[in-house]
Short mmCIF file of N, CA and C in Angstrom, two decimals:
data_model
loop_
_atom_site.label_atom_id
_atom_site.label_comp_id
_atom_site.label_asym_id
_atom_site.label_seq_id
_atom_site.Cartn_x
_atom_site.Cartn_y
_atom_site.Cartn_z
N MET A 1 71.49 34.42 136.91
CA MET A 1 70.69 35.59 137.15
C MET A 1 71.43 36.81 136.67
N ALA A 2 70.71 37.59 136.03
CA ALA A 2 71.30 38.83 135.50
C ALA A 2 71.38 39.85 136.60
N GLY A 3 72.31 40.81 136.36
CA GLY A 3 72.46 41.88 137.35
C GLY A 3 71.22 42.74 137.42
N ARG A 4 71.15 43.49 138.45
CA ARG A 4 69.98 44.35 138.63
C ARG A 4 69.99 45.46 137.59
N GLN A 5 68.88 45.73 137.03
CA GLN A 5 68.75 46.82 136.06
C GLN A 5 68.40 48.09 136.79
N LYS A 6 69.21 49.15 136.43
CA LYS A 6 68.92 50.45 137.05
C LYS A 6 67.78 51.12 136.30
N GLU A 7 67.02 51.78 137.06
CA GLU A 7 65.96 52.54 136.43
C GLU A 7 66.55 53.84 135.90
N LYS A 8 66.18 54.20 134.68
CA LYS A 8 66.70 55.41 134.06
C LYS A 8 66.00 56.60 134.67
N VAL A 9 66.83 57.51 135.17
CA VAL A 9 66.28 58.70 135.81
C VAL A 9 66.08 59.75 134.73
N ILE A 10 64.91 60.23 134.59
CA ILE A 10 64.60 61.28 133.63
C ILE A 10 64.77 62.62 134.35
N PRO A 11 65.79 63.43 133.89
CA PRO A 11 66.01 64.70 134.59
C PRO A 11 64.87 65.67 134.29
N ASP A 12 64.47 66.39 135.29
CA ASP A 12 63.44 67.38 135.09
C ASP A 12 64.05 68.65 134.50
N GLU A 13 63.26 69.66 134.25
CA GLU A 13 63.72 70.88 133.59
C GLU A 13 64.72 71.64 134.45
N VAL A 14 64.54 71.62 135.74
CA VAL A 14 65.47 72.34 136.64
C VAL A 14 66.84 71.67 136.58
N HIS A 15 66.87 70.36 136.63
CA HIS A 15 68.12 69.61 136.58
C HIS A 15 68.81 69.84 135.23
N GLN A 16 68.03 69.79 134.14
CA GLN A 16 68.57 70.00 132.80
C GLN A 16 69.13 71.42 132.67
N ASN A 17 68.45 72.40 133.21
CA ASN A 17 68.91 73.79 133.17
C ASN A 17 70.21 73.94 133.94
N GLN A 18 70.36 73.27 135.07
CA GLN A 18 71.57 73.35 135.87
C GLN A 18 72.76 72.74 135.09
N ILE A 19 72.55 71.66 134.38
CA ILE A 19 73.61 71.04 133.58
C ILE A 19 74.04 71.98 132.45
N LEU A 20 73.08 72.56 131.75
CA LEU A 20 73.40 73.49 130.66
C LEU A 20 74.13 74.73 131.17
N ARG A 21 73.74 75.21 132.35
CA ARG A 21 74.40 76.38 132.94
C ARG A 21 75.85 76.06 133.28
N GLU A 22 76.10 74.88 133.83
CA GLU A 22 77.48 74.48 134.14
C GLU A 22 78.33 74.36 132.88
N LEU A 23 77.75 73.82 131.81
CA LEU A 23 78.47 73.72 130.54
C LEU A 23 78.80 75.11 129.99
N TYR A 24 77.84 76.02 130.10
CA TYR A 24 78.03 77.38 129.60
C TYR A 24 79.13 78.10 130.38
N LEU A 25 79.12 77.99 131.68
CA LEU A 25 80.14 78.64 132.50
C LEU A 25 81.53 78.05 132.25
N LYS A 26 81.59 76.74 132.02
CA LYS A 26 82.87 76.10 131.71
C LYS A 26 83.43 76.60 130.38
N GLU A 27 82.55 76.77 129.38
CA GLU A 27 82.98 77.31 128.10
C GLU A 27 83.49 78.74 128.24
N LEU A 28 82.82 79.54 129.04
CA LEU A 28 83.25 80.93 129.23
C LEU A 28 84.62 80.99 129.92
N ARG A 29 84.89 80.07 130.83
CA ARG A 29 86.18 80.06 131.52
C ARG A 29 87.32 79.71 130.58
N THR A 30 87.07 78.79 129.67
CA THR A 30 88.15 78.31 128.79
C THR A 30 88.26 79.08 127.48
N GLN A 31 87.29 79.91 127.18
CA GLN A 31 87.29 80.63 125.92
C GLN A 31 88.25 81.81 125.97
N LYS A 32 89.00 82.00 124.87
CA LYS A 32 89.92 83.12 124.77
C LYS A 32 89.51 83.96 123.57
N LEU A 33 89.48 85.26 123.76
CA LEU A 33 89.11 86.16 122.68
C LEU A 33 90.38 86.67 122.01
N TYR A 34 90.56 86.32 120.74
CA TYR A 34 91.73 86.76 120.00
C TYR A 34 91.39 88.03 119.25
N THR A 35 92.16 89.08 119.49
CA THR A 35 91.95 90.34 118.78
C THR A 35 93.13 90.71 117.91
N GLN A 36 94.23 90.00 118.03
CA GLN A 36 95.38 90.28 117.18
C GLN A 36 95.41 89.25 116.06
N TYR A 37 95.17 89.73 114.85
CA TYR A 37 95.13 88.85 113.70
C TYR A 37 96.38 89.06 112.85
N HIS A 38 96.83 88.02 112.18
CA HIS A 38 97.98 88.12 111.28
C HIS A 38 97.79 87.10 110.16
N VAL A 39 98.60 87.27 109.12
CA VAL A 39 98.51 86.39 107.97
C VAL A 39 99.34 85.15 108.25
N ASN A 40 98.77 84.01 107.94
CA ASN A 40 99.48 82.76 108.12
C ASN A 40 100.59 82.67 107.08
N PRO A 41 101.86 82.60 107.50
CA PRO A 41 102.94 82.58 106.52
C PRO A 41 103.05 81.28 105.75
N LEU A 42 102.36 80.24 106.15
CA LEU A 42 102.43 78.95 105.49
C LEU A 42 101.41 78.79 104.37
N ARG A 43 100.49 79.72 104.26
CA ARG A 43 99.46 79.63 103.23
C ARG A 43 99.72 80.65 102.13
N LYS A 44 99.29 80.32 100.92
CA LYS A 44 99.42 81.26 99.81
C LYS A 44 98.39 82.37 99.97
N VAL A 45 98.78 83.58 99.61
CA VAL A 45 97.86 84.70 99.67
C VAL A 45 97.34 84.96 98.26
N HIS A 46 96.05 84.93 98.10
CA HIS A 46 95.45 85.18 96.80
C HIS A 46 95.00 86.64 96.77
N THR A 47 95.56 87.38 95.83
CA THR A 47 95.15 88.78 95.71
C THR A 47 93.86 88.85 94.92
N ILE A 48 93.05 89.79 95.28
CA ILE A 48 91.77 89.99 94.61
C ILE A 48 91.88 91.27 93.79
N THR A 49 91.56 91.18 92.52
CA THR A 49 91.66 92.35 91.67
C THR A 49 90.56 93.34 91.98
N ARG A 50 90.82 94.56 91.64
CA ARG A 50 89.82 95.60 91.89
C ARG A 50 88.69 95.50 90.89
N LYS A 51 87.56 96.06 91.26
CA LYS A 51 86.42 96.09 90.37
C LYS A 51 86.60 97.27 89.42
N PRO A 52 86.50 97.06 88.12
CA PRO A 52 86.80 98.15 87.19
C PRO A 52 85.77 99.27 87.19
N MET A 53 84.57 99.01 87.61
CA MET A 53 83.54 100.04 87.55
C MET A 53 83.28 100.72 88.90
N SER A 54 84.01 100.37 89.94
CA SER A 54 83.75 101.01 91.23
C SER A 54 84.37 102.40 91.26
N TRP A 55 83.70 103.32 91.87
CA TRP A 55 84.16 104.71 91.84
C TRP A 55 85.35 104.94 92.75
N HIS A 56 85.42 104.24 93.90
CA HIS A 56 86.50 104.51 94.84
C HIS A 56 87.82 103.91 94.40
N ASP A 57 87.79 102.89 93.52
CA ASP A 57 89.04 102.33 93.01
C ASP A 57 89.60 103.13 91.85
N ASN A 58 88.75 103.91 91.19
CA ASN A 58 89.19 104.64 90.00
C ASN A 58 89.49 106.11 90.29
N LEU A 59 89.68 106.44 91.55
CA LEU A 59 90.05 107.81 91.86
C LEU A 59 91.47 108.07 91.38
N GLU A 60 91.70 109.29 90.96
CA GLU A 60 93.04 109.66 90.48
C GLU A 60 93.99 109.72 91.66
N GLU A 61 95.07 108.98 91.55
CA GLU A 61 96.09 108.98 92.59
C GLU A 61 97.33 109.66 92.03
N PRO A 62 98.10 110.33 92.87
CA PRO A 62 99.31 110.97 92.35
C PRO A 62 100.29 109.92 91.85
N ALA A 63 100.91 110.22 90.72
CA ALA A 63 101.84 109.26 90.11
C ALA A 63 103.16 109.29 90.86
N ASP A 64 103.66 108.13 91.15
CA ASP A 64 104.95 108.00 91.82
C ASP A 64 106.03 107.94 90.74
N ALA A 65 106.95 108.90 90.73
CA ALA A 65 107.96 108.98 89.69
C ALA A 65 108.87 107.76 89.69
N ARG A 66 109.24 107.28 90.87
CA ARG A 66 110.13 106.11 90.95
C ARG A 66 109.45 104.88 90.37
N PHE A 67 108.17 104.70 90.69
CA PHE A 67 107.42 103.57 90.17
C PHE A 67 107.29 103.63 88.66
N LEU A 68 107.01 104.83 88.13
CA LEU A 68 106.89 104.98 86.68
C LEU A 68 108.21 104.70 85.98
N ASN A 69 109.32 105.12 86.59
CA ASN A 69 110.63 104.83 86.00
C ASN A 69 110.89 103.33 85.98
N LEU A 70 110.51 102.62 87.04
CA LEU A 70 110.67 101.16 87.06
C LEU A 70 109.85 100.49 85.97
N ILE A 71 108.62 100.95 85.77
CA ILE A 71 107.76 100.37 84.75
C ILE A 71 108.33 100.62 83.36
N HIS A 72 108.77 101.85 83.11
CA HIS A 72 109.33 102.17 81.79
C HIS A 72 110.63 101.41 81.55
N HIS A 73 111.42 101.25 82.58
CA HIS A 73 112.68 100.51 82.45
C HIS A 73 112.41 99.03 82.15
N ALA A 74 111.38 98.48 82.77
CA ALA A 74 111.05 97.07 82.55
C ALA A 74 110.50 96.84 81.14
N ALA A 75 109.93 97.89 80.52
CA ALA A 75 109.35 97.74 79.19
C ALA A 75 110.42 97.73 78.10
N HIS A 76 111.62 98.19 78.41
CA HIS A 76 112.69 98.19 77.42
C HIS A 76 113.13 96.77 77.10
N GLY A 77 113.75 96.63 75.95
CA GLY A 77 114.31 95.34 75.57
C GLY A 77 115.56 95.06 76.38
N PRO A 78 116.06 93.83 76.33
CA PRO A 78 117.23 93.47 77.14
C PRO A 78 118.49 94.23 76.74
N ARG A 79 118.63 94.61 75.46
CA ARG A 79 119.83 95.34 75.04
C ARG A 79 119.88 96.73 75.64
N LYS A 80 118.73 97.34 75.84
CA LYS A 80 118.70 98.69 76.43
C LYS A 80 118.85 98.64 77.94
N LYS A 81 118.44 97.51 78.54
CA LYS A 81 118.53 97.41 80.00
C LYS A 81 119.91 97.02 80.48
N TYR A 82 120.57 96.11 79.77
CA TYR A 82 121.84 95.55 80.23
C TYR A 82 122.94 95.80 79.22
N THR A 83 124.17 95.85 79.71
CA THR A 83 125.31 96.06 78.81
C THR A 83 125.78 94.74 78.22
N GLU A 84 125.55 93.65 78.89
CA GLU A 84 125.95 92.34 78.38
C GLU A 84 124.83 91.34 78.64
N THR A 85 124.96 90.16 78.05
CA THR A 85 123.88 89.16 78.15
C THR A 85 123.71 88.68 79.58
N GLN A 86 122.48 88.34 79.90
CA GLN A 86 122.16 87.84 81.24
C GLN A 86 121.93 86.33 81.24
N THR A 87 121.55 85.79 80.10
CA THR A 87 121.31 84.35 80.00
C THR A 87 122.04 83.79 78.79
N GLU A 88 122.12 82.47 78.71
CA GLU A 88 122.78 81.81 77.59
C GLU A 88 122.02 82.05 76.29
N SER A 89 120.69 82.06 76.36
CA SER A 89 119.90 82.21 75.14
C SER A 89 119.98 83.63 74.59
N GLN A 90 120.33 84.62 75.40
CA GLN A 90 120.48 85.98 74.90
C GLN A 90 121.76 86.15 74.10
N GLU A 91 122.71 85.25 74.27
CA GLU A 91 123.97 85.39 73.55
C GLU A 91 123.77 85.25 72.05
N ILE A 92 122.78 84.47 71.63
CA ILE A 92 122.49 84.32 70.21
C ILE A 92 121.75 85.58 69.76
N GLY A 93 122.34 86.31 68.87
CA GLY A 93 121.71 87.51 68.34
C GLY A 93 121.93 88.75 69.18
N TRP A 94 122.77 88.70 70.20
CA TRP A 94 123.00 89.89 71.02
C TRP A 94 123.72 90.96 70.21
N ASP A 95 124.76 90.57 69.49
CA ASP A 95 125.47 91.51 68.62
C ASP A 95 124.89 91.36 67.22
N SER A 96 123.90 92.17 66.92
CA SER A 96 123.22 92.04 65.63
C SER A 96 123.78 92.97 64.57
N GLU A 97 124.84 93.71 64.88
CA GLU A 97 125.44 94.57 63.87
C GLU A 97 126.18 93.69 62.88
N PRO A 98 126.09 94.00 61.59
CA PRO A 98 126.76 93.16 60.59
C PRO A 98 128.28 93.27 60.72
N LEU A 99 128.94 92.16 60.48
CA LEU A 99 130.40 92.15 60.56
C LEU A 99 131.02 92.90 59.39
N VAL A 100 130.41 92.82 58.20
CA VAL A 100 130.89 93.52 57.02
C VAL A 100 129.97 94.69 56.77
N VAL A 101 130.55 95.89 56.71
CA VAL A 101 129.75 97.09 56.48
C VAL A 101 129.45 97.18 55.00
N GLN A 102 128.18 97.35 54.66
CA GLN A 102 127.80 97.46 53.26
C GLN A 102 128.00 98.90 52.81
N GLY A 103 128.84 99.06 51.84
CA GLY A 103 129.08 100.39 51.31
C GLY A 103 128.72 100.44 49.84
N ASP A 104 129.14 101.52 49.17
CA ASP A 104 128.85 101.68 47.75
C ASP A 104 129.59 100.63 46.92
N THR A 105 130.73 100.17 47.38
CA THR A 105 131.52 99.22 46.61
C THR A 105 130.88 97.84 46.56
N LEU A 106 130.06 97.50 47.53
CA LEU A 106 129.48 96.16 47.57
C LEU A 106 128.08 96.09 46.99
N GLU A 107 127.55 97.20 46.49
CA GLU A 107 126.19 97.18 45.97
C GLU A 107 126.06 96.29 44.75
N ALA A 108 127.13 96.16 43.99
CA ALA A 108 127.05 95.33 42.79
C ALA A 108 126.82 93.87 43.14
N THR A 109 127.32 93.44 44.27
CA THR A 109 127.13 92.04 44.64
C THR A 109 125.75 91.78 45.23
N HIS A 110 125.09 92.82 45.75
CA HIS A 110 123.79 92.63 46.39
C HIS A 110 122.62 93.06 45.52
N SER A 111 122.87 93.55 44.33
CA SER A 111 121.76 93.99 43.49
C SER A 111 121.12 92.79 42.82
N SER A 112 119.83 92.90 42.51
CA SER A 112 119.13 91.80 41.86
C SER A 112 119.40 91.86 40.36
N PRO A 113 119.41 90.72 39.69
CA PRO A 113 119.72 90.71 38.26
C PRO A 113 118.61 91.29 37.40
N GLY A 114 117.46 91.50 37.89
CA GLY A 114 116.35 92.05 37.11
C GLY A 114 115.15 91.14 37.23
N PRO A 115 114.09 91.46 36.51
CA PRO A 115 112.88 90.65 36.60
C PRO A 115 113.10 89.26 36.03
N SER A 116 112.44 88.29 36.62
CA SER A 116 112.52 86.92 36.14
C SER A 116 111.11 86.40 35.90
N ASP A 117 111.01 85.15 35.50
CA ASP A 117 109.69 84.58 35.24
C ASP A 117 108.87 84.43 36.52
N VAL A 118 109.56 84.19 37.59
CA VAL A 118 108.87 83.99 38.86
C VAL A 118 108.50 85.33 39.47
N GLU A 119 109.35 86.31 39.35
CA GLU A 119 109.15 87.61 39.99
C GLU A 119 108.89 88.65 38.91
N PRO A 120 107.66 89.18 38.85
CA PRO A 120 107.36 90.17 37.81
C PRO A 120 108.07 91.49 38.10
N SER A 121 108.32 92.24 37.07
CA SER A 121 108.97 93.54 37.28
C SER A 121 107.96 94.52 37.85
N SER A 122 108.45 95.63 38.35
CA SER A 122 107.56 96.60 38.99
C SER A 122 106.65 97.30 37.99
N SER A 123 107.01 97.29 36.69
CA SER A 123 106.16 97.95 35.70
C SER A 123 104.86 97.17 35.49
N HIS A 124 104.87 95.87 35.70
CA HIS A 124 103.67 95.05 35.55
C HIS A 124 102.72 95.20 36.72
N LEU A 125 103.20 95.67 37.88
CA LEU A 125 102.36 95.78 39.06
C LEU A 125 101.52 97.04 39.07
N ARG A 126 101.86 98.01 38.25
CA ARG A 126 101.15 99.29 38.28
C ARG A 126 99.88 99.27 37.53
#
């Protein structure tokens, strides 16, 4: 013989309302309102660029002299910024001054012999 089957009690509207009210009050007791917000240090922050056509972003702001000096300094080449090389790859070509100074005495060795078959003279180009 099987056990006795219970009859399912259908709650009426008053009973259902009382259950919902108890759930609501329990939620209100356990709920905490957070008003202090901060950035999560474990997540990356994605910056959003300004809109180029918005009027409030394009207002003239006073120029900061220190900031402008930093920008201009960063635009210089490495030779103007530093007195010596900062990386191994900068060592190649850092001293670009020629070792032998070309003067009037060496012009004879660097002059071209004249027009050849491959290279037309300047009179033919005019």
